[in-house]
Amino acid sequence: MAIIEIENLTYTYPVENFPALHGVNLRVEEGEWVVVSGENEAGKSTLCCIIAGLIPSVYRGKLEGTVRLCSLDVCQASRKDLIHRVGMVMQNPFHQISGGRFTVAEEVAFGLENLGVPRPEMHWRVNDMLAQVGIAHLARCSPFSLSGGQQQLVALAAALVMHPEVLVLDEPTSQLDPQASQKVLAVVQDLQKQGLTVVLVEHRLEWAAEFASRLVILEKGTICADGLPAQVFAGLAGRASGVHFPAVTLLGFQARREGLWPAGRPLPVTIEQAVRGFRR
Amino acid sequence: MFDAAPGGWLYHLNPLTKLSVSLAFILLAFLLPSPLVSLGLFCLAILPLSLWGGITLPMLNACLRLVAPAAGVLLVVQGLFYPGGQTAALRAGPLVFWQEGLAYAGLISVRLLIMVSAFSILLATTPPAKLAMALQQAGLPATFAYVLAAALQLLPEARQRALVILKAQRARGLRVSGSLLARARAVLPLVVPMISSTLVMAEERAVALELRAFRSGVKPTTYYEIEDAGVERTVRWLCGLLVLAAGIYRLWL
């Protein structure tokens, strides 16, 4: 069942003359992990804001086409209706701290407070989410005293505690070190295995392609490739798409040129796939 | 959460009770015209309360730092230049300290003392989060409670951001030490990114709040429950009545 349905979407920001997204069609099934990539200004963050319902309610502009999230028209739905369906984590962890709460536990509970969730349920949900994300030991710390990676985990917990059906992540690891990035993605992977639908915008496809069930490449506001990561990489070979291929996939390209990797065999996306491919 | 802080017995009181008592002390100091009555209020109510809470030293320290310099200036300025001065209290050459001016300076100083000491007790024994939550529980709109809490967090947050900018600019070769001129030159490269990053942050934070149902129209709940005993409610009513009585007395006087 499709959880996100985007048809003929064209969106132009208020002060711009050219659309940020043009003729976009995207269908995401329940439980999928879709990675969106592409060069800067390709429209990735705009797509995230549209799926999260921030466009057109927060960011105005001209939107054409239809966007449905869990069968709900995003353009017509109220914020309250959308909150239960979609959560979003942005690039800068520091800017996502509400600023009005003094401990990590309170910070995570902030959204639930605003939804009027009863206190016992709120405590249960916050403790459970802090444990799932692996920051239960930080519950009493100030969110401002944490490292960037820890702050991003707090932002993730704050989004997930609302129990959304879809999680949109807009370059959540771009400001984190490799260890912190892996931790954030590992947490998301665990939750995706439990049925969460994930849309992740990511430049570094080294790990993301490994987790992704689908890879969507945006180029100047339109989707130029959509499919399994290996298929997308094969299709983009030799094209300037602004996509940073995983090193192991580049190795596959080179091996194919040298005749070490059969033309019909899908390109490797993970080290395990490469090892298996070379062993055959 | 609120279990490791100074203040002992006072710490566990509802912040609204402490706020009411503090405000009552301040209003009484303003409504009762005699500085001796205000001084009595300090000695017989505020001081024992601070002793009970074990925060006398920090409270006296705050009073010394804030009230003493102000009182000194007031005594000199009002003593010398009080407009209605008729009785000379002290003559030093051409300078005359008027008794009326000194009395007025004393009254203002004692009021300042009451203000600083009463709020010191409140602030030293109340975490800001607890105060914001208590106000929200008492019916203050969540938006106001958020603004209050955000304002209290503003300084540590700004300091953290300023440190990041300082490190980044130093890495680019900015000199922030040395002569006064060199320091003055360093201000602009620090202030401009601070302002621009604040504007970016304000926009992103607004989006983050939107994503977390801020102003969703639902009656919000609070993560912690602030206890409110019947005795404390009675104390708050008594404070209100006392202030009302003092107001009526002042009008009648």
Coordinates of C-alpha atoms in Angstrom, one line a residue:
Chain A
M1 CA 0.0 0.0 0.0
A2 CA 1.3 3.4 -0.9
I3 CA 1.9 5.7 2.0
I4 CA 3.2 8.7 0.1
E5 CA 1.7 9.5 -3.3
I6 CA 3.0 12.5 -5.3
E7 CA 1.6 13.2 -8.7
N8 CA 2.7 15.9 -11.2
L9 CA 4.1 18.0 -8.4
T10 CA 5.5 21.4 -9.4
Y11 CA 6.4 23.9 -6.7
T12 CA 7.8 27.4 -6.9
Y13 CA 9.1 29.4 -3.9
P14 CA 7.4 32.8 -3.4
V15 CA 10.3 34.9 -4.6
E16 CA 11.6 32.6 -7.3
N17 CA 10.8 32.5 -11.0
F18 CA 11.8 28.9 -11.6
P19 CA 10.2 25.9 -9.9
A20 CA 12.3 24.1 -7.2
L21 CA 10.4 20.9 -8.2
H22 CA 8.9 20.2 -11.6
G23 CA 6.7 17.4 -12.7
V24 CA 7.7 15.1 -9.8
N25 CA 5.9 11.7 -9.5
L26 CA 6.8 9.6 -6.5
R27 CA 5.1 6.6 -4.8
V28 CA 6.5 5.2 -1.6
E29 CA 5.2 2.0 -0.2
E30 CA 4.6 1.4 3.5
G31 CA 7.8 0.2 5.3
E32 CA 10.1 1.3 2.4
W33 CA 13.4 3.1 3.0
V34 CA 13.8 5.6 0.2
V35 CA 17.1 7.5 -0.1
V36 CA 16.9 10.8 -2.1
S37 CA 20.1 12.2 -3.4
G38 CA 21.4 14.7 -6.0
E39 CA 23.5 17.7 -6.3
N40 CA 22.9 21.0 -4.4
E41 CA 19.8 23.0 -5.4
A42 CA 18.3 19.8 -6.9
G43 CA 15.1 20.2 -4.7
K44 CA 15.8 17.5 -2.1
S45 CA 15.0 19.6 1.0
T46 CA 12.0 21.1 -0.8
L47 CA 10.7 17.6 -1.4
C48 CA 11.2 16.8 2.3
C49 CA 9.3 19.9 3.3
I50 CA 6.4 19.0 1.0
I51 CA 6.2 15.4 2.4
A52 CA 6.3 16.8 5.9
G53 CA 3.5 19.2 5.1
L54 CA 5.6 22.3 5.8
I55 CA 4.8 23.4 2.2
P56 CA 2.4 25.2 1.7
S57 CA 1.4 25.7 5.4
V58 CA 4.7 27.2 6.6
Y59 CA 6.6 28.0 3.4
R60 CA 4.2 29.6 1.0
G61 CA 4.6 29.5 -2.8
K62 CA 2.8 28.0 -5.8
L63 CA 2.1 24.3 -5.6
E64 CA 0.5 22.3 -8.4
G65 CA -0.3 18.6 -8.4
T66 CA -1.3 16.4 -5.6
V67 CA 0.6 15.1 -2.5
R68 CA -1.1 12.4 -0.4
L69 CA 0.3 11.1 2.9
C70 CA -1.5 8.1 4.3
S71 CA -4.4 8.9 1.9
L72 CA -4.5 12.5 3.4
D73 CA -4.2 15.5 1.1
V74 CA -1.2 17.2 2.6
C75 CA -2.2 20.6 1.2
Q76 CA -5.6 20.5 2.8
A77 CA -4.7 18.7 6.1
S78 CA -4.3 20.5 9.4
R79 CA -0.9 20.4 11.2
K80 CA -2.5 18.3 14.0
D81 CA -3.6 15.6 11.5
L82 CA -0.1 15.5 9.9
I83 CA 1.8 15.4 13.2
H84 CA 0.6 11.8 13.8
R85 CA 1.6 10.7 10.3
V86 CA 4.9 12.3 9.6
G87 CA 8.0 13.3 11.6
M88 CA 11.0 15.2 10.3
V89 CA 14.6 15.6 11.4
M90 CA 16.6 18.4 9.8
Q91 CA 20.2 19.0 9.1
N92 CA 21.3 21.1 12.0
P93 CA 20.8 19.4 15.3
F94 CA 21.4 22.6 17.4
H95 CA 18.6 24.4 15.6
Q96 CA 16.0 21.7 16.3
I97 CA 16.2 22.1 20.1
S98 CA 13.0 23.8 21.1
G99 CA 14.9 26.1 23.5
G100 CA 12.1 26.1 25.9
R101 CA 13.0 22.9 27.8
F102 CA 15.8 22.3 30.2
T103 CA 16.5 18.5 30.0
V104 CA 16.7 15.9 27.2
A105 CA 13.6 14.1 28.6
E106 CA 11.6 17.3 28.7
E107 CA 12.8 18.2 25.2
V108 CA 11.6 14.8 23.8
A109 CA 8.3 15.2 25.7
F110 CA 7.7 18.7 24.2
G111 CA 5.7 17.5 21.2
L112 CA 3.6 15.2 23.4
E113 CA 2.9 18.0 25.8
N114 CA 1.6 20.1 22.9
L115 CA -0.7 17.3 21.8
G116 CA -2.1 17.1 25.3
V117 CA -0.9 13.5 25.9
P118 CA -1.7 12.4 29.5
R119 CA 1.3 12.5 31.8
P120 CA 1.7 8.7 32.5
E121 CA 1.5 7.9 28.8
M122 CA 4.0 10.7 28.1
H123 CA 6.5 9.3 30.7
W124 CA 6.2 5.8 29.2
R125 CA 6.6 7.0 25.6
V126 CA 9.6 9.3 26.4
N127 CA 11.5 6.6 28.5
D128 CA 10.8 4.0 25.8
M129 CA 12.0 6.3 23.0
L130 CA 15.1 7.4 24.9
A131 CA 16.0 3.8 25.4
Q132 CA 15.4 2.9 21.8
V133 CA 17.6 5.7 20.5
G134 CA 20.2 4.8 23.1
I135 CA 20.3 8.1 25.0
A136 CA 18.4 7.1 28.2
H137 CA 21.6 8.0 30.2
L138 CA 21.3 11.6 29.0
A139 CA 17.7 12.1 30.1
R140 CA 18.6 14.7 32.7
C141 CA 21.3 16.5 30.8
S142 CA 20.7 19.9 29.2
P143 CA 20.2 19.5 25.4
F144 CA 22.6 22.4 24.9
S145 CA 25.4 20.5 26.7
L146 CA 25.4 17.6 24.3
S147 CA 27.6 16.9 21.3
G148 CA 26.2 17.3 17.7
G149 CA 25.6 13.5 17.4
Q150 CA 23.8 13.3 20.7
Q151 CA 21.7 16.4 19.8
Q152 CA 20.7 14.7 16.5
L153 CA 19.7 11.6 18.4
V154 CA 17.6 13.9 20.7
A155 CA 15.9 15.4 17.6
L156 CA 15.3 11.9 16.2
A157 CA 13.8 10.8 19.5
A158 CA 11.6 13.9 19.6
A159 CA 10.3 13.2 16.1
L160 CA 9.8 9.4 16.8
V161 CA 8.1 9.8 20.1
M162 CA 5.1 11.2 18.2
H163 CA 4.7 7.8 16.6
P164 CA 4.7 8.9 13.0
E165 CA 4.1 6.5 10.2
V166 CA 6.6 8.3 8.0
L167 CA 10.0 9.7 9.0
V168 CA 11.6 12.3 6.8
L169 CA 15.3 12.9 7.4
D170 CA 16.9 15.8 5.6
E171 CA 20.6 15.2 5.6
P172 CA 20.6 14.3 9.3
T173 CA 24.3 13.2 9.3
S174 CA 25.8 16.0 7.3
Q175 CA 27.2 17.7 10.4
L176 CA 28.2 14.6 12.3
D177 CA 31.3 12.6 12.5
P178 CA 31.3 9.0 10.9
Q179 CA 30.7 7.3 14.3
A180 CA 27.7 9.5 15.2
S181 CA 26.4 9.2 11.6
Q182 CA 26.5 5.5 11.8
K183 CA 24.7 5.5 15.1
V184 CA 21.9 7.7 13.8
L185 CA 21.4 5.6 10.7
A186 CA 21.6 2.3 12.7
V187 CA 18.7 3.6 15.0
V188 CA 16.6 4.5 11.9
Q189 CA 17.4 1.1 10.4
D190 CA 16.1 -0.7 13.5
L191 CA 12.9 1.3 13.4
Q192 CA 12.4 0.8 9.7
K193 CA 12.6 -3.0 10.3
Q194 CA 9.7 -2.5 12.7
G195 CA 7.6 -1.0 9.9
L196 CA 8.5 2.7 9.8
T197 CA 8.6 4.3 6.3
V198 CA 11.7 6.3 5.9
V199 CA 12.6 9.0 3.4
L200 CA 16.2 10.0 3.8
V201 CA 18.0 12.8 1.9
E202 CA 21.7 12.0 1.9
H203 CA 24.8 12.9 -0.1
R204 CA 27.0 10.3 1.3
L205 CA 25.7 7.1 -0.2
E206 CA 28.4 4.9 1.4
W207 CA 26.1 3.7 4.1
A208 CA 22.7 5.0 2.9
A209 CA 22.7 2.9 -0.2
E210 CA 23.4 -0.1 1.9
F211 CA 20.2 0.4 3.9
A212 CA 18.0 1.8 1.2
S213 CA 15.3 -0.3 -0.5
R214 CA 15.2 2.4 -3.2
L215 CA 17.3 5.3 -4.4
V216 CA 15.8 8.4 -6.0
I217 CA 18.0 10.9 -7.7
L218 CA 16.9 14.5 -8.2
E219 CA 18.4 16.7 -10.8
K220 CA 17.3 20.4 -11.2
G221 CA 13.9 19.7 -9.6
T222 CA 13.0 16.5 -11.5
I223 CA 13.5 12.9 -10.7
C224 CA 16.2 11.6 -13.1
A225 CA 16.6 8.1 -11.6
D226 CA 14.5 5.9 -9.4
G227 CA 15.0 2.2 -8.5
L228 CA 17.2 -0.2 -6.6
P229 CA 20.5 1.4 -5.7
A230 CA 22.6 -0.9 -7.9
Q231 CA 20.3 -0.2 -10.9
V232 CA 20.4 3.5 -10.3
F233 CA 24.2 3.5 -10.1
A234 CA 24.5 1.4 -13.3
G235 CA 22.1 3.9 -15.1
L236 CA 24.0 6.9 -13.9
A237 CA 27.5 5.6 -14.9
G238 CA 29.5 8.1 -16.8
R239 CA 26.9 10.9 -16.2
A240 CA 27.5 14.0 -14.2
S241 CA 24.6 13.7 -11.8
G242 CA 26.2 15.1 -8.6
V243 CA 25.8 11.7 -6.9
H244 CA 28.8 10.5 -4.9
F245 CA 28.9 6.8 -5.7
P246 CA 30.0 4.4 -2.9
A247 CA 33.7 3.4 -3.2
V248 CA 32.7 -0.2 -3.6
T249 CA 30.4 0.6 -6.5
L250 CA 33.2 2.6 -8.2
L251 CA 35.4 -0.5 -7.7
G252 CA 32.7 -2.5 -9.5
F253 CA 32.7 -0.1 -12.4
Q254 CA 36.4 -0.4 -12.8
A255 CA 36.3 -4.2 -12.4
R256 CA 33.6 -4.3 -15.1
R257 CA 35.9 -2.2 -17.5
E258 CA 38.8 -4.5 -16.8
G259 CA 36.6 -7.5 -17.5
L260 CA 36.7 -8.7 -13.8
W261 CA 33.0 -8.1 -13.2
P262 CA 30.5 -9.6 -15.7
A263 CA 28.3 -7.0 -17.6
G264 CA 25.1 -8.7 -16.6
R265 CA 25.8 -8.8 -12.9
P266 CA 24.4 -5.9 -10.7
L267 CA 27.0 -3.5 -9.5
P268 CA 28.0 -4.0 -5.8
V269 CA 26.6 -1.5 -3.3
T270 CA 28.0 -3.1 -0.2
I271 CA 31.4 -4.8 0.6
E272 CA 29.6 -8.1 1.2
Q273 CA 28.1 -7.9 -2.3
A274 CA 31.5 -7.1 -3.8
V275 CA 33.2 -10.0 -2.0
R276 CA 30.4 -12.4 -3.1
G277 CA 30.6 -11.1 -6.7
F278 CA 34.4 -11.5 -6.9
R279 CA 34.2 -15.0 -5.4
R280 CA 31.8 -16.3 -8.1
Chain B
M1 CA 14.6 15.9 37.8
F2 CA 14.1 18.6 40.5
D3 CA 15.9 16.7 43.2
A4 CA 19.4 18.0 43.5
A5 CA 19.4 21.7 44.3
P6 CA 20.0 24.1 47.2
G7 CA 17.2 25.5 49.3
G8 CA 16.2 22.5 51.4
W9 CA 12.7 22.9 52.6
L10 CA 12.1 25.9 50.5
Y11 CA 13.1 24.0 47.3
H12 CA 10.2 21.7 47.6
L13 CA 7.5 24.4 47.8
N14 CA 5.4 25.2 44.7
P15 CA 7.2 27.9 42.8
L16 CA 3.9 29.9 42.7
T17 CA 3.9 30.0 46.5
K18 CA 7.5 31.4 46.5
L19 CA 6.6 33.8 43.7
S20 CA 3.5 35.0 45.7
V21 CA 5.4 35.4 48.9
S22 CA 8.2 37.3 47.1
L23 CA 5.8 39.6 45.4
A24 CA 3.9 40.2 48.6
F25 CA 7.1 41.2 50.4
I26 CA 8.0 43.7 47.6
L27 CA 4.5 45.1 47.4
L28 CA 4.4 45.5 51.2
A29 CA 7.7 47.4 51.1
F30 CA 6.2 49.8 48.6
L31 CA 2.8 50.2 50.3
L32 CA 4.1 50.7 53.8
P33 CA 5.7 54.1 53.9
S34 CA 8.2 53.6 56.8
P35 CA 11.6 52.2 56.0
L36 CA 11.7 50.8 59.5
V37 CA 8.7 48.6 58.7
S38 CA 10.4 47.4 55.5
L39 CA 13.6 46.8 57.5
G40 CA 11.5 44.8 60.0
L41 CA 10.1 42.8 57.1
F42 CA 13.6 41.9 56.0
C43 CA 14.9 41.0 59.5
L44 CA 11.8 39.2 60.8
A45 CA 10.6 37.5 57.6
I46 CA 13.1 37.3 54.8
L47 CA 16.2 36.6 56.8
P48 CA 14.6 33.7 58.9
L49 CA 13.2 32.3 55.6
S50 CA 16.6 32.3 54.0
L51 CA 18.1 30.7 57.2
W52 CA 15.4 28.0 57.0
G53 CA 16.3 27.3 53.4
G54 CA 20.0 27.5 54.0
I55 CA 20.6 30.2 51.4
T56 CA 21.4 33.1 53.7
L57 CA 25.0 33.6 52.4
P58 CA 24.2 33.6 48.7
M59 CA 21.2 35.9 49.4
L60 CA 23.4 38.4 51.4
N61 CA 26.0 38.2 48.7
A62 CA 23.5 39.2 46.1
C63 CA 22.3 42.0 48.3
L64 CA 25.8 43.2 48.9
R65 CA 26.7 43.2 45.2
L66 CA 23.5 44.8 44.0
V67 CA 22.0 46.9 46.8
A68 CA 25.2 48.3 48.5
P69 CA 26.5 50.2 45.5
A70 CA 23.1 51.5 44.6
A71 CA 22.5 52.6 48.2
G72 CA 25.8 54.4 48.3
V73 CA 25.0 56.4 45.1
L74 CA 21.5 57.1 46.4
L75 CA 22.7 58.4 49.7
V76 CA 25.1 60.8 48.1
V77 CA 22.8 62.0 45.3
Q78 CA 19.6 62.3 47.4
G79 CA 21.5 63.6 50.4
L80 CA 23.0 66.4 48.4
F81 CA 20.4 67.3 45.9
Y82 CA 17.0 66.4 47.5
P83 CA 14.7 69.1 46.3
G84 CA 12.7 69.6 49.5
G85 CA 15.8 69.5 51.8
Q86 CA 15.4 71.8 54.8
T87 CA 17.2 70.2 57.7
A88 CA 20.9 69.8 57.4
A89 CA 22.2 66.5 58.7
L90 CA 25.8 66.9 57.9
R91 CA 28.0 69.7 56.6
A92 CA 31.3 69.1 54.8
G93 CA 32.7 72.5 53.6
P94 CA 30.3 73.8 50.9
L95 CA 28.4 70.4 50.8
V96 CA 25.3 69.9 52.8
F97 CA 23.6 66.5 53.3
W98 CA 19.9 67.1 53.8
Q99 CA 18.2 64.9 56.4
E100 CA 15.1 64.5 54.2
G101 CA 17.2 63.4 51.2
L102 CA 19.0 60.8 53.4
A103 CA 15.7 59.5 54.7
Y104 CA 14.4 59.2 51.2
A105 CA 17.5 57.4 50.0
G106 CA 17.2 55.1 53.0
L107 CA 13.6 54.2 52.1
I108 CA 14.5 53.5 48.4
S109 CA 17.5 51.4 49.6
V110 CA 15.5 49.3 51.9
R111 CA 12.9 48.7 49.2
L112 CA 15.7 47.6 46.9
L113 CA 17.0 45.3 49.6
I114 CA 13.6 43.7 49.9
M115 CA 13.3 43.3 46.1
V116 CA 16.7 41.7 45.7
S117 CA 16.5 39.5 48.8
A118 CA 13.0 38.3 48.0
F119 CA 13.8 37.4 44.4
S120 CA 17.1 35.9 45.5
I121 CA 15.2 33.4 47.7
L122 CA 12.8 32.6 44.8
L123 CA 15.6 32.2 42.2
A124 CA 18.0 30.3 44.4
T125 CA 15.5 27.7 45.3
T126 CA 13.5 27.4 42.1
P127 CA 14.8 25.8 38.8
P128 CA 13.4 28.0 35.9
A129 CA 11.8 24.9 34.3
K130 CA 9.8 24.3 37.5
L131 CA 8.7 27.9 37.6
A132 CA 7.6 27.8 33.9
M133 CA 5.7 24.5 34.4
A134 CA 4.0 25.7 37.6
L135 CA 2.9 28.9 35.7
Q136 CA 1.6 26.7 32.8
Q137 CA -0.2 24.4 35.2
A138 CA -1.8 27.4 36.9
G139 CA -3.3 28.4 33.6
L140 CA -0.7 30.6 31.9
P141 CA -0.9 30.0 28.1
A142 CA 1.7 27.5 26.9
T143 CA 3.1 30.1 24.5
F144 CA 3.9 32.4 27.4
A145 CA 5.4 29.6 29.4
Y146 CA 7.5 28.7 26.4
V147 CA 8.7 32.3 25.9
L148 CA 9.6 32.5 29.6
A149 CA 11.6 29.3 29.5
A150 CA 13.2 30.2 26.2
A151 CA 14.3 33.5 27.5
L152 CA 15.9 31.9 30.5
Q153 CA 17.8 29.6 28.1
L154 CA 18.9 32.4 25.8
L155 CA 22.1 33.2 27.6
P156 CA 23.7 29.7 27.7
E157 CA 22.5 29.0 24.2
A158 CA 24.0 32.3 22.9
R159 CA 27.2 31.7 24.7
Q160 CA 27.6 28.3 23.1
R161 CA 26.9 29.8 19.6
A162 CA 29.4 32.6 20.3
L163 CA 32.1 30.1 21.3
V164 CA 31.6 28.2 18.0
I165 CA 31.9 31.5 16.0
L166 CA 34.9 32.6 18.0
K167 CA 36.7 29.3 17.3
A168 CA 35.8 29.5 13.6
Q169 CA 37.1 33.0 13.3
R170 CA 40.2 32.3 15.2
A171 CA 40.9 29.4 12.9
R172 CA 40.7 31.9 10.0
G173 CA 43.3 34.1 11.7
L174 CA 41.2 36.6 13.6
R175 CA 43.1 38.1 16.6
V176 CA 40.8 38.6 19.6
S177 CA 43.5 39.5 22.1
G178 CA 46.1 42.3 22.3
S179 CA 45.5 46.1 22.3
L180 CA 42.2 47.8 22.7
L181 CA 42.1 48.6 19.0
A182 CA 42.8 45.0 18.0
R183 CA 40.0 43.8 20.2
A184 CA 37.6 46.4 18.8
R185 CA 38.5 45.3 15.3
A186 CA 37.6 41.7 16.2
V187 CA 34.1 42.7 17.3
L188 CA 32.6 43.0 13.8
P189 CA 33.7 39.6 12.5
L190 CA 32.2 38.1 15.6
V191 CA 28.9 40.0 15.8
V192 CA 27.9 39.7 12.1
P193 CA 27.9 35.9 12.0
M194 CA 26.3 35.9 15.4
I195 CA 23.3 37.9 14.0
S196 CA 23.0 36.0 10.7
S197 CA 23.2 32.6 12.5
T198 CA 20.5 33.8 14.9
L199 CA 18.2 34.7 12.1
V200 CA 18.7 31.3 10.4
M201 CA 18.3 29.6 13.7
A202 CA 15.0 31.5 14.4
E203 CA 13.6 30.3 11.1
E204 CA 14.6 26.7 11.6
R205 CA 13.5 26.6 15.2
A206 CA 10.1 27.9 14.1
V207 CA 9.9 25.0 11.7
A208 CA 11.0 22.6 14.5
L209 CA 8.3 23.9 16.8
E210 CA 5.7 23.5 14.0
L211 CA 6.8 19.9 13.6
R212 CA 6.2 19.3 17.3
A213 CA 2.7 20.5 17.4
F214 CA 3.4 23.9 19.0
R215 CA 0.2 25.9 19.0
S216 CA -1.7 22.9 17.8
G217 CA -4.9 24.2 19.4
V218 CA -5.0 21.3 21.9
K219 CA -4.9 22.0 25.6
P220 CA -1.3 21.1 26.4
T221 CA -0.2 18.9 29.3
T222 CA 3.1 19.1 31.2
Y223 CA 5.8 16.4 31.6
Y224 CA 6.1 17.0 35.3
E225 CA 3.4 17.6 37.9
I226 CA 4.2 20.4 40.3
E227 CA 2.6 19.6 43.7
D228 CA 0.3 22.2 45.1
A229 CA -0.7 21.4 48.7
G230 CA -3.7 23.0 50.4
V231 CA -1.5 24.8 52.9
E232 CA 0.4 26.5 50.1
R233 CA -2.8 27.7 48.4
T234 CA -3.9 29.2 51.8
V235 CA -0.5 30.9 52.1
R236 CA -1.0 32.4 48.6
W237 CA -4.4 33.7 49.6
L238 CA -3.1 35.1 52.8
C239 CA -0.3 37.0 50.8
G240 CA -3.0 38.5 48.6
L241 CA -5.1 39.5 51.5
L242 CA -2.1 41.1 53.3
V243 CA -1.2 43.1 50.2
L244 CA -4.9 44.2 49.9
A245 CA -5.0 45.2 53.5
A246 CA -1.8 47.2 53.1
G247 CA -3.2 48.9 50.0
I248 CA -6.4 49.9 51.8
Y249 CA -4.3 51.2 54.8
R250 CA -2.2 53.2 52.4
L251 CA -5.3 54.7 50.7
W252 CA -6.9 55.4 54.1
L253 CA -3.7 57.0 55.4

